[in-house]
XYZ file of C-alpha atoms in Angstrom:
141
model
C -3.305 4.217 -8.120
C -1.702 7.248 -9.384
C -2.201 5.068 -13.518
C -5.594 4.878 -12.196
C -5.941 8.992 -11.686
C -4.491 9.836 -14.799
C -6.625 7.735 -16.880
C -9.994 8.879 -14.813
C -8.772 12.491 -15.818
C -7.966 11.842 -19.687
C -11.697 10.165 -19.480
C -13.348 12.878 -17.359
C -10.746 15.875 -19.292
C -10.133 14.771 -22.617
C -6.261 15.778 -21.249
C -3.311 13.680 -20.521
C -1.404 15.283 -17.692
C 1.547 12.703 -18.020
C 3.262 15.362 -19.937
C 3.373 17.840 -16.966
C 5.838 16.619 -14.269
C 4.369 18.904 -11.656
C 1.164 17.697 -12.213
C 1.976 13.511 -11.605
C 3.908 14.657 -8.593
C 1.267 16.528 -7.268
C -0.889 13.599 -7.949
C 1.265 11.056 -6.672
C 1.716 13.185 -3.308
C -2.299 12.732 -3.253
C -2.155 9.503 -3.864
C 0.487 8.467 -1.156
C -2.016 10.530 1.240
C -5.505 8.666 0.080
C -3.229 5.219 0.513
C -2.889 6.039 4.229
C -6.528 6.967 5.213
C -7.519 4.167 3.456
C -5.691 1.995 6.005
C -8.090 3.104 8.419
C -11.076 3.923 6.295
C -13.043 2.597 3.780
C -13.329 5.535 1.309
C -10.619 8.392 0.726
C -11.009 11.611 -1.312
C -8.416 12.786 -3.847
C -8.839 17.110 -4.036
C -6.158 18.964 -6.241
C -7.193 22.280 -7.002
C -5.811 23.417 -11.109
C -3.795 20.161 -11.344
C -3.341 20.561 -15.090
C -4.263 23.452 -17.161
C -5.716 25.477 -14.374
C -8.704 22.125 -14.186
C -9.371 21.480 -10.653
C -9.556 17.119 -10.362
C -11.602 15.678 -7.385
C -12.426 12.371 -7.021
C -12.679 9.356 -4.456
C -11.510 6.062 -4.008
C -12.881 2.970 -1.993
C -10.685 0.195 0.190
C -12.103 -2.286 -2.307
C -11.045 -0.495 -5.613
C -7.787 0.178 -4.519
C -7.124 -3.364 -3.390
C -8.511 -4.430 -7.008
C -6.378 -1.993 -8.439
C -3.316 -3.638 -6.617
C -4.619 -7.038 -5.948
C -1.090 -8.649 -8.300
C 1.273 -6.072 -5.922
C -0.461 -7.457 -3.017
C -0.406 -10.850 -3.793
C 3.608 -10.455 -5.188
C 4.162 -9.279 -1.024
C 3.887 -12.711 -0.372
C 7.077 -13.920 -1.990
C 9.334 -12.471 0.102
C 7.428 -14.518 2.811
C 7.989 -17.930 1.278
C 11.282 -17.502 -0.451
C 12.398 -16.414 3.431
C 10.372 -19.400 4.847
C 12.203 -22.017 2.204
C 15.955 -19.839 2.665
C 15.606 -20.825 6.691
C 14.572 -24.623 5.580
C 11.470 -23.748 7.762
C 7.462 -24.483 7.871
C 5.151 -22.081 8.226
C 3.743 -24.351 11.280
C 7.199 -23.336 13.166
C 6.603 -19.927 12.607
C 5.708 -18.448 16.563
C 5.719 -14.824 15.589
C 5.105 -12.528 12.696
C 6.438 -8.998 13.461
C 5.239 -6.496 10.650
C 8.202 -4.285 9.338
C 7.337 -1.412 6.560
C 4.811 1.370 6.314
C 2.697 -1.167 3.803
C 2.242 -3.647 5.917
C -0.591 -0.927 7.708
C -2.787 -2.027 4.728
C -5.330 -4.140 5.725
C -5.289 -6.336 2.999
C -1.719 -7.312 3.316
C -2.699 -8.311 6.763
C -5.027 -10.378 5.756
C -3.195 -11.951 2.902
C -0.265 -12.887 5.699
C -2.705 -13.831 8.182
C -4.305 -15.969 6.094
C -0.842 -17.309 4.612
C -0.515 -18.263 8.051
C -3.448 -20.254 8.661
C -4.979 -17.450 10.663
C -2.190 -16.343 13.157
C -2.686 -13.662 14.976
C -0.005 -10.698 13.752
C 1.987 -9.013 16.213
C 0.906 -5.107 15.480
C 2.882 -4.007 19.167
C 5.720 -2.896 17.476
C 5.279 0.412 15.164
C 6.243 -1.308 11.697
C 8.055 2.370 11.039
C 10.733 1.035 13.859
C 10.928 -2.722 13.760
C 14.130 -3.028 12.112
C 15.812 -0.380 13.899
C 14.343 -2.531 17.030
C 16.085 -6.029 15.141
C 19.001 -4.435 14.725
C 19.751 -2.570 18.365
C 18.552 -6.613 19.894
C 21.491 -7.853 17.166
C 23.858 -5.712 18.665
């Protein structure tokens, strides 16, 4: 996303604000923020007042777009999944519970991409994802 925001700006600006540290981190910051709302919304709204040479950059971003933008990162979560699933010499069919772990996991379509790698399961979303491992490893004590 953050690639995405620095090209819109050399389009819009004429400018490439790769060369200005402060500027990507600021950026990036934004970026991590319009992520999360757009876990729960469809649109989000990137608003960075003199983020490079004193130019003010707004701009928003759909749910859709940003899953285009990271449809391959999405889609590469799912490794993990199956390389776990073939380590344990296990089916997906004998799978009884899927327990989300990670802050990413809140994006809806990385729900949907396990939930349909699951033939439709229903996830289990009781455990804040932010906790789950602590939560593994306190039951492995």
């Amino acid at each position: 996303m953050v690639n995405h925001f620095v090209q819109e700006f050399k389009r819009k600006y004429k400018k490439d604000l790769t060369s200005n540290k402060r500027a990507v981190r600021r950026l990036r910051t934004s970026c991590e923020r319009a992520k999360r709302t757009l876990s729960s919304s469809t649109q989000a709204s990137i608003e960075i007042d003199s983020l490079f040479e004193g130019i003010d950059f707004y701009t928003s971003i759909t749910r859709a777009r940003f899953e285009e933008l990271n449809a391959d990162l999405f889609r590469s979560t799912m490794d993990p999944v199956e390389k776990s699933l073939r380590d344990a010499k296990m089916d997906k069919a004998q799978i009884h519970d899927i327990v989300l772990v990670g802050g990413s996991t809140r994006i809806p379509k990385v729900q949907k991409l396990l939930q349909d790698f699951f033939n439709g399961k229903e996830l289990n979303k009781s455990i804040n994802p932010d906790e789950a491992v602590a939560y593994g490893a306190a039951v492995q004590a």
